[in-house]
Amino acid sequence: MKKSSLLLPLGLALVIGACKVNKQSVQSNIYQEEHRPQFHYSPQKNWMNDPNGMVYFDGEYHLFYQHDNYENVFGNMSWGHAISRDLIHWQEQPKAIVPDSDSLGMIFSGSAVVDKNNSAGFGANSLVAFYTSTSPKQQQSMAYSTDKGRTWTKYKENPVIKNEVGDQIPDDFRDPKVMWHKESQKWIMSLAVKDHVEFWSSKNLKEWTKESEFGQAIGSHDGVWECPDLFELPVDGNTNNKRWILLVSMNPGGPNGGSATQYFIGNFDGKYFTILQTGIRWVDYGTDNYAGVTYSNMENRAIAIGWMSNWQYAGKVPTQPWRGAYTFPRKLSLKTVDNIIFLTSAPVKELDKIVTNTRSMQNVDVKGSYDLPADIKSFKGKLLFQLASEQIEEYSIVLSNDRGEEVVVGFDKQANQYYIDRTKAGKTDFEKGFGKRHIAPRLTKDNHTDVTLLFDAASVELFADNGLTIMTDIFFVNKTLSKISIKSANGLNIKELNYSGIERIWK
Ligand code: FRU
């Protein structure tokens, strides 16, 4: 479906869109609809996929996103926009960048930077966005804003990187992610080109030179490479020992099917990215974290947001008048385990602002099944759940309702795997294979384990072992999950158990 939509001529898409727009009345119950995420970002209406142009500027977090102007399916893509001052509460803004008569087509994924020193000449501290234009083929374009991201002007000489490789024109040539590389005093753009990433450089954001290619024979190639992101982080918190991380989303070919994001750890010298470790590594083993990239212009903090869906079924999920939501913002770090450096994720600390009613218990022995006290009902499906144990034993955490629907998150000791099982999680028949159990390896060998779960109306995010193993899955239950049970046939001693409600972010 996606590919055929891509082929729809822009003019036609606009006409179809214009006819549809009148039918959509503004909803009075926005953010109250069935399956509507309550503390994750989703647009008021219409289709949304990748996060774009995430940039922090002047106390505001900008979140742009792939948004269909008129429909609840992928089609007439433009950049939607929302702003937050705390990464938690978002305010949807008017559309930022839309297709128009420039005939360069739709506005695909990309990034934004703060041009502090006016290297592009649009003014000091202007915001400069890069995106992929789609017509007549994929090329890179630029737009800028001199009013803190409120309005955007397309650069008149677009595209800034033409797709002109003669007969070998790549069909897939997209998703520019730009960053300032201090060491070489250049802007660096990472681009996804079918089966590899290209690095381009520029002094003025307008003229770009190709520096190198990475990845043809490295990592997973079971799908098309998309949405790269290159950034640097300290290893184990040591700022004297940093590494470069390259995120690459790929569709299909994820560890549990469909879309997923892999990462590479290495060095970057302003021209070449060289890897330091081989093997395939996934940012998130669940099926529903795709196209995630990090915020630009944030010193010492890598904050990622991903699209909580999967191209395999994104167009069929049973929500309306919107489709698509984002992961809770995550702080990325590097952690060494047995001489291998892993990327870890944790919910950003701002989460504390909306956590309420925390209950704590110590030394809970679970043998068979243990139901948490009934007041869990007041949490209305939005839940922060954490457990820590000094024992590595099988267990599961079951969220259920009185219709027999359940979402199960657990640890399989024998396989040394975490899992999320959405087999009985309400609506699953919109896509064959949606109702499944997904698995992820336990990566640490510690005898200590900890798990943090974020449950929203239609998603669960699992952060295990201090963020080493991550899974994100969406689900569509027909009634709020109001009961929590912990199960362990062999018996598990939980040293510390905490659970809290999470406030809804929409006013
Ligand atoms: C990733 C992606 C990008 C593209 C965008 C189009 O999900 O396919 O490569 O720019 O979506 O919406």
Coordinates of C-alpha atoms and ligand atoms in Angstrom, one line a residue:
M1 CA 0.0 0.0 0.0
K2 CA 2.8 2.3 0.9
K3 CA 4.6 1.9 -2.4
S4 CA 1.5 2.5 -4.5
S5 CA 0.7 5.6 -2.5
L6 CA 4.2 6.9 -3.2
L7 CA 3.4 6.6 -6.9
L8 CA 0.3 8.7 -6.7
P9 CA 1.0 11.9 -8.6
L10 CA 1.1 14.8 -6.3
G11 CA -1.6 16.8 -8.1
L12 CA -4.0 13.9 -7.9
A13 CA -3.2 13.4 -4.2
L14 CA -4.0 17.0 -3.6
V15 CA -7.3 16.8 -5.4
I16 CA -8.3 13.7 -3.5
G17 CA -7.2 15.3 -0.3
A18 CA -9.2 18.5 -1.0
C19 CA -12.3 16.5 -1.5
K20 CA -11.9 14.6 1.7
V21 CA -11.0 17.5 4.0
N22 CA -14.6 18.8 4.2
K23 CA -15.8 15.5 5.6
Q24 CA -13.7 15.8 8.7
S25 CA -15.4 17.7 11.4
V26 CA -13.3 18.8 14.3
Q27 CA -13.8 16.2 17.1
S28 CA -14.9 17.4 20.5
N29 CA -13.6 14.3 22.1
I30 CA -10.1 14.6 20.8
Y31 CA -7.7 12.4 22.8
Q32 CA -10.6 10.5 24.4
E33 CA -11.3 8.1 21.6
E34 CA -11.0 4.4 21.9
H35 CA -7.3 3.3 21.9
R36 CA -6.1 6.9 22.1
P37 CA -2.6 7.1 23.8
Q38 CA -2.9 9.2 26.9
F39 CA 0.7 10.1 27.6
H40 CA 2.3 9.5 24.3
Y41 CA 2.2 11.9 21.4
S42 CA -0.3 11.3 18.6
P43 CA -1.8 13.8 16.2
Q44 CA -5.4 15.0 16.6
K45 CA -6.3 13.4 13.3
N46 CA -5.0 11.7 10.2
W47 CA -2.1 9.5 9.5
M48 CA 1.4 10.0 11.1
N49 CA 4.6 8.1 10.6
D50 CA 8.2 9.1 11.3
P51 CA 9.3 11.8 13.7
N52 CA 11.1 14.6 11.8
G53 CA 13.2 17.7 12.5
M54 CA 13.5 17.1 16.2
V55 CA 15.3 20.1 17.5
Y56 CA 15.6 21.8 20.9
F57 CA 15.7 25.6 20.7
D58 CA 15.0 28.4 23.2
G59 CA 13.3 26.2 25.8
E60 CA 11.1 24.4 23.3
Y61 CA 11.3 20.9 22.0
H62 CA 10.0 20.8 18.4
L63 CA 8.6 17.6 17.1
F64 CA 7.8 17.6 13.4
Y65 CA 6.4 14.5 11.8
Q66 CA 5.3 12.7 8.6
H67 CA 1.7 13.6 8.4
D68 CA -1.0 13.1 5.8
N69 CA -2.8 16.4 5.4
Y70 CA -6.2 14.9 4.6
E71 CA -6.4 11.2 5.4
N72 CA -6.0 8.5 7.9
V73 CA -3.7 6.6 5.6
F74 CA -0.2 7.3 4.2
G75 CA -0.5 9.6 1.2
N76 CA 0.0 13.4 0.9
M77 CA 2.9 13.7 3.2
S78 CA 3.9 17.0 4.8
W79 CA 5.5 17.9 8.1
G80 CA 3.1 18.2 11.0
H81 CA 4.4 20.0 14.1
A82 CA 4.0 20.0 17.8
I83 CA 5.9 21.8 20.6
S84 CA 6.7 20.9 24.1
R85 CA 8.5 22.7 26.9
D86 CA 9.1 19.5 28.9
L87 CA 9.0 16.6 26.4
I88 CA 5.8 15.4 28.0
H89 CA 3.0 17.9 27.2
W90 CA 2.7 18.7 23.5
Q91 CA 0.8 21.4 21.7
E92 CA -0.1 20.6 18.1
Q93 CA 0.8 23.5 15.7
P94 CA -0.3 24.4 12.2
K95 CA 1.4 22.4 9.5
A96 CA 5.1 23.3 9.1
I97 CA 6.1 22.3 5.6
V98 CA 3.6 21.2 2.9
P99 CA 3.9 20.2 -0.7
D100 CA 3.1 23.1 -3.1
S101 CA 3.5 24.2 -6.6
D102 CA 7.3 23.9 -6.5
S103 CA 6.6 20.6 -8.1
L104 CA 9.2 18.8 -6.0
G105 CA 6.6 16.6 -4.5
M106 CA 5.8 15.4 -1.0
I107 CA 7.8 16.3 2.1
F108 CA 9.4 13.1 3.3
S109 CA 11.5 12.6 6.5
G110 CA 14.4 14.7 7.6
S111 CA 15.9 16.8 10.4
A112 CA 16.4 20.3 11.7
V113 CA 19.4 22.2 13.2
V114 CA 19.9 25.6 14.9
D115 CA 22.2 27.7 12.7
K116 CA 23.8 29.6 15.5
N117 CA 26.5 31.3 13.5
N118 CA 24.4 32.0 10.4
S119 CA 26.4 29.7 8.1
A120 CA 23.5 29.6 5.7
G121 CA 22.8 33.3 5.7
F122 CA 19.2 33.1 6.8
G123 CA 20.1 34.8 10.1
A124 CA 21.8 33.8 13.3
N125 CA 19.9 31.2 15.2
S126 CA 17.5 30.4 12.4
L127 CA 16.2 26.9 12.3
V128 CA 17.1 25.1 9.2
A129 CA 15.2 21.9 8.2
F130 CA 16.3 19.3 5.7
Y131 CA 13.8 16.9 4.1
T132 CA 13.4 14.6 1.1
S133 CA 11.5 15.9 -1.9
T134 CA 9.9 13.1 -3.8
S135 CA 9.2 14.3 -7.3
P136 CA 10.2 13.4 -9.9
K137 CA 12.6 11.4 -7.7
Q138 CA 14.0 11.6 -4.2
Q139 CA 16.2 14.6 -3.6
Q140 CA 17.2 16.6 -0.6
S141 CA 15.6 20.0 0.1
M142 CA 15.9 22.7 2.7
A143 CA 13.5 25.1 4.5
Y144 CA 14.2 27.7 7.2
S145 CA 12.4 29.5 10.0
T146 CA 13.4 32.8 11.6
D147 CA 10.5 32.8 14.1
K148 CA 11.3 29.9 16.4
G149 CA 9.9 27.3 14.1
R150 CA 6.4 28.9 13.7
T151 CA 6.6 29.4 10.0
W152 CA 8.8 27.9 7.3
T153 CA 10.1 29.1 4.0
K154 CA 11.4 26.7 1.4
Y155 CA 14.8 27.5 0.0
K156 CA 14.4 28.8 -3.5
E157 CA 17.2 26.8 -4.9
N158 CA 15.9 23.5 -3.8
P159 CA 16.9 20.7 -4.1
V160 CA 20.2 21.2 -2.3
I161 CA 21.3 17.6 -3.1
K162 CA 20.1 16.5 -6.5
N163 CA 19.5 12.9 -7.4
E164 CA 21.6 12.8 -10.6
V165 CA 23.5 9.6 -10.8
G166 CA 22.5 9.1 -14.4
D167 CA 21.2 5.6 -15.2
Q168 CA 21.9 4.4 -11.7
I169 CA 19.5 6.8 -10.0
P170 CA 18.8 5.3 -6.6
D171 CA 15.1 5.0 -5.9
D172 CA 15.9 5.2 -2.3
F173 CA 17.8 8.3 -1.5
R174 CA 16.3 10.0 1.5
D175 CA 16.0 11.0 5.1
P176 CA 18.7 13.7 5.6
K177 CA 19.9 13.9 9.2
V178 CA 22.2 16.9 9.7
M179 CA 24.5 17.6 12.6
W180 CA 27.4 20.0 13.4
H181 CA 30.7 18.1 13.6
K182 CA 32.9 20.2 15.9
E183 CA 36.2 18.5 15.1
S184 CA 36.1 19.2 11.4
Q185 CA 34.0 22.4 11.7
K186 CA 31.5 21.1 9.1
W187 CA 27.9 20.2 8.9
I188 CA 27.5 16.5 8.3
M189 CA 24.5 15.0 6.7
S190 CA 23.7 11.2 6.9
L191 CA 21.5 9.9 4.1
A192 CA 19.9 6.6 3.6
V193 CA 20.6 5.2 0.1
K194 CA 18.8 1.9 -0.3
D195 CA 21.5 -0.5 1.3
H196 CA 24.0 2.0 2.7
V197 CA 24.4 5.3 4.4
E198 CA 26.1 8.2 2.7
F199 CA 27.8 11.0 4.6
W200 CA 27.8 14.5 3.0
S201 CA 29.5 17.6 4.3
S202 CA 28.9 21.4 4.0
K203 CA 30.2 24.6 5.4
N204 CA 27.1 26.7 4.6
L205 CA 24.2 24.1 4.6
K206 CA 23.5 24.9 1.0
E207 CA 26.4 23.2 -0.9
W208 CA 27.0 19.6 -0.1
T209 CA 29.9 17.3 -0.9
K210 CA 29.7 13.5 -0.7
E211 CA 32.4 12.3 1.8
S212 CA 31.9 8.5 2.0
E213 CA 29.6 5.5 2.1
F214 CA 29.1 3.1 4.9
G215 CA 27.4 -0.3 5.3
Q216 CA 26.9 -2.2 2.1
A217 CA 28.3 -5.4 3.6
I218 CA 27.8 -4.6 7.2
G219 CA 24.8 -5.2 9.5
S220 CA 21.4 -6.5 8.5
H221 CA 20.3 -6.1 4.9
D222 CA 16.9 -7.9 5.0
G223 CA 15.2 -4.6 4.1
V224 CA 15.7 -1.1 2.8
W225 CA 17.8 1.2 4.9
E226 CA 16.0 4.4 6.1
C227 CA 16.3 7.3 8.6
P228 CA 20.0 7.3 9.7
D229 CA 21.2 9.2 12.6
L230 CA 24.8 9.8 13.7
F231 CA 25.8 11.1 17.1
E232 CA 28.4 10.8 19.8
L233 CA 28.0 9.5 23.4
P234 CA 30.3 8.8 26.3
V235 CA 31.0 5.1 27.1
D236 CA 29.8 4.2 30.6
G237 CA 29.4 7.9 31.4
N238 CA 33.1 8.6 30.8
T239 CA 33.3 11.8 28.8
N240 CA 36.9 11.2 28.0
N241 CA 36.0 8.0 26.2
K242 CA 33.3 8.7 23.6
R243 CA 32.1 6.7 20.6
W244 CA 29.9 7.5 17.6
I245 CA 26.6 5.7 17.1
L246 CA 24.9 5.3 13.8
L247 CA 21.2 4.4 13.9
V248 CA 19.8 2.8 10.8
S249 CA 16.1 1.9 10.4
M250 CA 15.3 -1.0 8.1
N251 CA 12.1 -2.2 6.6
P252 CA 11.3 -5.1 6.6
G253 CA 13.7 -7.5 8.3
G254 CA 13.3 -6.6 12.0
P255 CA 14.0 -9.2 14.7
N256 CA 10.3 -9.9 15.2
G257 CA 9.2 -9.1 11.7
G258 CA 8.6 -5.9 9.7
S259 CA 10.3 -2.6 10.5
A260 CA 13.1 -2.1 13.1
T261 CA 16.1 0.0 13.9
Q262 CA 19.7 -1.3 14.1
Y263 CA 22.7 0.5 15.4
F264 CA 26.5 0.5 14.8
I265 CA 29.2 1.7 17.2
G266 CA 32.3 3.2 15.8
N267 CA 34.4 6.3 15.1
F268 CA 33.6 9.2 12.8
D269 CA 36.4 11.6 11.6
G270 CA 34.3 14.0 9.6
K271 CA 34.6 11.8 6.5
Y272 CA 34.5 8.1 7.3
F273 CA 32.4 6.2 9.8
T274 CA 34.4 3.1 10.9
I275 CA 32.8 0.4 13.0
L276 CA 34.5 -0.9 16.1
Q277 CA 32.3 -4.0 16.7
T278 CA 30.6 -6.3 14.4
G279 CA 27.3 -8.2 14.7
I280 CA 23.8 -7.0 14.4
R281 CA 22.3 -4.9 17.2
W282 CA 18.8 -3.7 17.6
V283 CA 17.8 -0.5 19.4
D284 CA 14.4 -2.1 20.3
Y285 CA 13.3 -5.8 19.8
G286 CA 9.6 -5.0 19.8
T287 CA 7.7 -4.6 16.6
D288 CA 6.7 -1.0 17.2
N289 CA 9.6 1.4 17.4
Y290 CA 10.6 2.6 14.0
A291 CA 12.4 5.5 12.3
G292 CA 13.6 6.8 15.7
V293 CA 16.2 9.5 15.7
T294 CA 17.7 11.9 18.3
Y295 CA 17.1 15.6 19.2
S296 CA 19.4 18.1 17.7
N297 CA 21.0 20.9 19.7
M298 CA 21.0 19.1 23.0
E299 CA 24.3 19.2 24.8
N300 CA 25.3 15.9 26.5
R301 CA 21.9 14.3 26.2
A302 CA 20.8 12.0 23.4
I303 CA 17.0 11.9 23.4
A304 CA 15.3 9.7 20.9
I305 CA 11.7 9.4 19.8
G306 CA 10.4 6.6 17.5
W307 CA 7.2 5.9 15.6
M308 CA 5.2 3.3 17.5
S309 CA 4.1 1.3 14.6
N310 CA 5.4 -1.0 11.8
W311 CA 5.0 -0.7 8.1
Q312 CA 3.7 -4.2 8.1
Y313 CA 0.4 -3.1 9.5
A314 CA 0.5 0.6 10.2
G315 CA -2.2 1.3 7.6
K316 CA -4.6 -1.1 9.2
V317 CA -4.5 -0.4 12.9
P318 CA -8.0 0.1 14.2
T319 CA -7.8 3.8 15.3
Q320 CA -9.5 6.8 14.0
P321 CA -9.6 9.7 13.2
W322 CA -5.8 9.3 13.6
R323 CA -3.3 6.6 13.0
G324 CA 0.2 6.6 14.6
A325 CA 1.8 7.5 17.9
Y326 CA 5.3 8.0 19.2
T327 CA 7.4 6.2 21.8
F328 CA 7.8 7.9 25.1
P329 CA 11.0 10.0 24.7
R330 CA 14.1 8.0 25.7
K331 CA 17.5 8.9 26.9
L332 CA 20.2 6.9 25.0
S333 CA 23.5 5.9 26.7
L334 CA 26.4 3.5 26.0
K335 CA 27.1 0.7 28.4
T336 CA 29.9 -1.9 28.3
V337 CA 29.0 -5.6 28.9
D338 CA 31.9 -8.1 28.6
N339 CA 33.9 -5.7 26.5
I340 CA 31.0 -5.1 24.1
I341 CA 29.5 -1.6 24.0
F342 CA 25.7 -1.6 23.9
L343 CA 23.2 1.2 23.4
T344 CA 20.8 1.5 26.3
S345 CA 17.5 3.3 26.5
A346 CA 15.5 4.7 29.4
P347 CA 12.4 6.9 29.7
V348 CA 13.5 10.5 30.1
K349 CA 13.5 11.7 33.7
E350 CA 10.7 14.2 32.9
L351 CA 8.4 11.2 33.2
D352 CA 8.5 11.9 37.0
K353 CA 6.3 14.9 36.4
I354 CA 3.3 12.7 35.5
V355 CA 3.8 9.8 37.8
T356 CA 1.3 9.7 40.6
N357 CA 0.1 7.4 43.4
T358 CA 3.2 5.3 43.7
R359 CA 2.9 2.1 45.7
S360 CA 6.1 0.4 46.8
M361 CA 6.6 -3.1 48.3
Q362 CA 9.7 -4.9 49.4
N363 CA 10.5 -8.6 49.4
V364 CA 7.4 -9.9 47.6
D365 CA 7.5 -13.6 47.2
V366 CA 5.5 -14.7 44.2
K367 CA 4.8 -18.4 43.9
G368 CA 2.1 -19.2 41.4
S369 CA 0.1 -16.0 40.9
Y370 CA 0.0 -12.8 42.8
D371 CA -2.6 -10.1 42.1
L372 CA -1.7 -6.6 42.9
P373 CA -4.2 -4.8 45.1
A374 CA -7.4 -3.8 43.4
D375 CA -6.8 0.0 43.5
I376 CA -4.9 -0.6 40.3
K377 CA -8.2 0.1 38.6
S378 CA -7.8 3.8 39.3
F379 CA -4.8 3.8 37.0
K380 CA -7.1 3.3 34.0
G381 CA -4.6 1.5 31.9
K382 CA -1.8 4.0 32.3
L383 CA 0.8 2.4 34.4
L384 CA 4.5 2.6 35.4
F385 CA 5.5 -0.8 36.8
Q386 CA 9.0 -1.6 38.1
L387 CA 10.5 -4.6 39.7
A388 CA 14.0 -5.5 40.8
S389 CA 15.2 -8.9 41.9
E390 CA 18.5 -10.6 42.8
Q391 CA 17.2 -13.8 41.3
I392 CA 17.1 -14.8 37.7
E393 CA 13.9 -16.8 37.5
E394 CA 11.0 -17.1 35.1
Y395 CA 8.1 -14.8 35.7
S396 CA 5.4 -12.9 33.8
I397 CA 3.4 -9.7 34.4
V398 CA -0.1 -10.0 33.1
L399 CA -2.3 -7.0 32.5
S400 CA -5.9 -8.1 31.9
N401 CA -9.6 -7.1 31.8
D402 CA -12.8 -9.0 32.6
R403 CA -13.2 -9.9 28.9
G404 CA -10.3 -12.3 29.0
E405 CA -8.1 -9.9 27.1
E406 CA -4.5 -9.7 28.3
V407 CA -1.0 -8.3 27.5
V408 CA 1.7 -10.5 29.0
V409 CA 5.3 -9.3 29.5
G410 CA 7.7 -11.9 30.9
F411 CA 11.1 -13.5 31.2
D412 CA 11.8 -17.0 29.9
K413 CA 14.7 -18.2 32.0
Q414 CA 15.5 -21.2 29.8
A415 CA 15.7 -19.3 26.6
N416 CA 17.2 -16.3 28.5
Q417 CA 14.7 -14.1 26.7
Y418 CA 12.2 -11.4 27.5
Y419 CA 8.9 -11.4 25.7
I420 CA 5.7 -9.5 25.1
D421 CA 2.7 -11.6 24.1
R422 CA -0.2 -9.7 22.5
T423 CA -1.9 -12.9 21.3
K424 CA -5.0 -12.3 23.4
A425 CA -4.7 -8.5 23.5
G426 CA -8.1 -7.6 21.9
K427 CA -8.3 -6.7 18.3
T428 CA -5.7 -8.6 16.3
D429 CA -7.4 -9.8 13.1
F430 CA -6.8 -6.6 11.1
E431 CA -3.4 -8.2 10.3
K432 CA -2.4 -11.8 10.1
G433 CA 0.4 -12.3 12.5
F434 CA -0.3 -9.3 14.6
G435 CA -1.4 -11.3 17.6
K436 CA 1.9 -12.9 18.4
R437 CA 4.5 -13.3 21.1
H438 CA 7.7 -11.3 20.5
I439 CA 11.0 -12.1 22.0
A440 CA 14.3 -10.3 22.9
P441 CA 17.6 -11.6 24.3
R442 CA 18.6 -10.8 27.9
L443 CA 22.0 -9.2 27.2
T444 CA 23.5 -8.9 30.7
K445 CA 24.9 -11.7 32.7
D446 CA 24.3 -10.0 36.0
N447 CA 22.5 -11.8 38.8
H448 CA 20.5 -8.7 39.4
T449 CA 17.6 -7.9 37.1
D450 CA 15.3 -4.9 36.9
V451 CA 12.4 -4.2 34.6
T452 CA 10.5 -1.0 33.9
L453 CA 7.2 -1.1 32.0
L454 CA 5.3 1.9 30.6
F455 CA 1.7 0.9 29.8
D456 CA -0.6 3.3 27.9
A457 CA -4.0 2.6 26.4
A458 CA -2.5 1.0 23.3
S459 CA 1.2 0.3 24.0
V460 CA 3.7 -1.2 26.3
E461 CA 7.4 -0.3 26.5
L462 CA 9.7 -2.7 28.3
F463 CA 13.1 -1.4 29.6
A464 CA 15.0 -4.4 31.1
D465 CA 18.3 -4.6 32.9
N466 CA 18.9 -0.9 33.1
G467 CA 17.8 -0.3 29.6
L468 CA 19.9 -3.0 27.9
T469 CA 17.0 -4.9 26.4
I470 CA 14.2 -2.9 25.0
M471 CA 10.8 -3.9 23.5
T472 CA 7.9 -1.8 22.4
D473 CA 4.6 -3.3 21.3
I474 CA 1.2 -1.7 20.5
F475 CA -2.1 -3.5 21.1
F476 CA -5.8 -2.7 20.9
V477 CA -7.9 -4.0 23.8
N478 CA -11.6 -3.6 23.9
K479 CA -11.7 -2.6 27.5
T480 CA -9.2 -1.0 29.8
L481 CA -6.7 -3.4 31.3
S482 CA -7.4 -3.0 35.0
K483 CA -5.9 -6.0 36.7
I484 CA -2.3 -6.8 37.2
S485 CA -1.0 -10.2 38.2
I486 CA 2.6 -11.4 38.6
K487 CA 3.1 -15.1 37.9
S488 CA 6.1 -17.4 38.5
A489 CA 5.7 -21.1 38.7
N490 CA 9.1 -21.7 40.2
G491 CA 8.8 -18.8 42.6
L492 CA 10.4 -15.4 42.4
N493 CA 11.5 -13.1 45.2
I494 CA 10.9 -9.5 44.2
K495 CA 13.2 -7.3 46.2
E496 CA 11.6 -4.1 45.2
L497 CA 8.3 -3.6 43.5
N498 CA 6.9 -0.2 42.5
Y499 CA 3.8 0.7 40.5
S500 CA 2.3 4.1 39.8
G501 CA -0.4 5.8 37.8
I502 CA 0.6 8.1 35.0
E503 CA -1.4 11.3 34.4
R504 CA -2.9 11.9 31.0
I505 CA -1.0 14.7 29.2
W506 CA -4.0 16.2 27.3
K507 CA -5.9 19.0 28.9
Ligands
FRU1 C1 10.5 5.6 7.0 C2 10.1 6.3 5.7 C3 11.2 7.2 5.3 C4 10.5 8.2 4.4 C5 9.2 8.3 5.1 C6 8.0 8.6 4.2 O1 9.3 5.1 7.7 O2 9.8 5.3 4.7 O3 12.3 6.6 4.6 O4 11.1 9.4 4.3 O5 9.0 7.1 5.8 O6 6.9 8.9 5.0

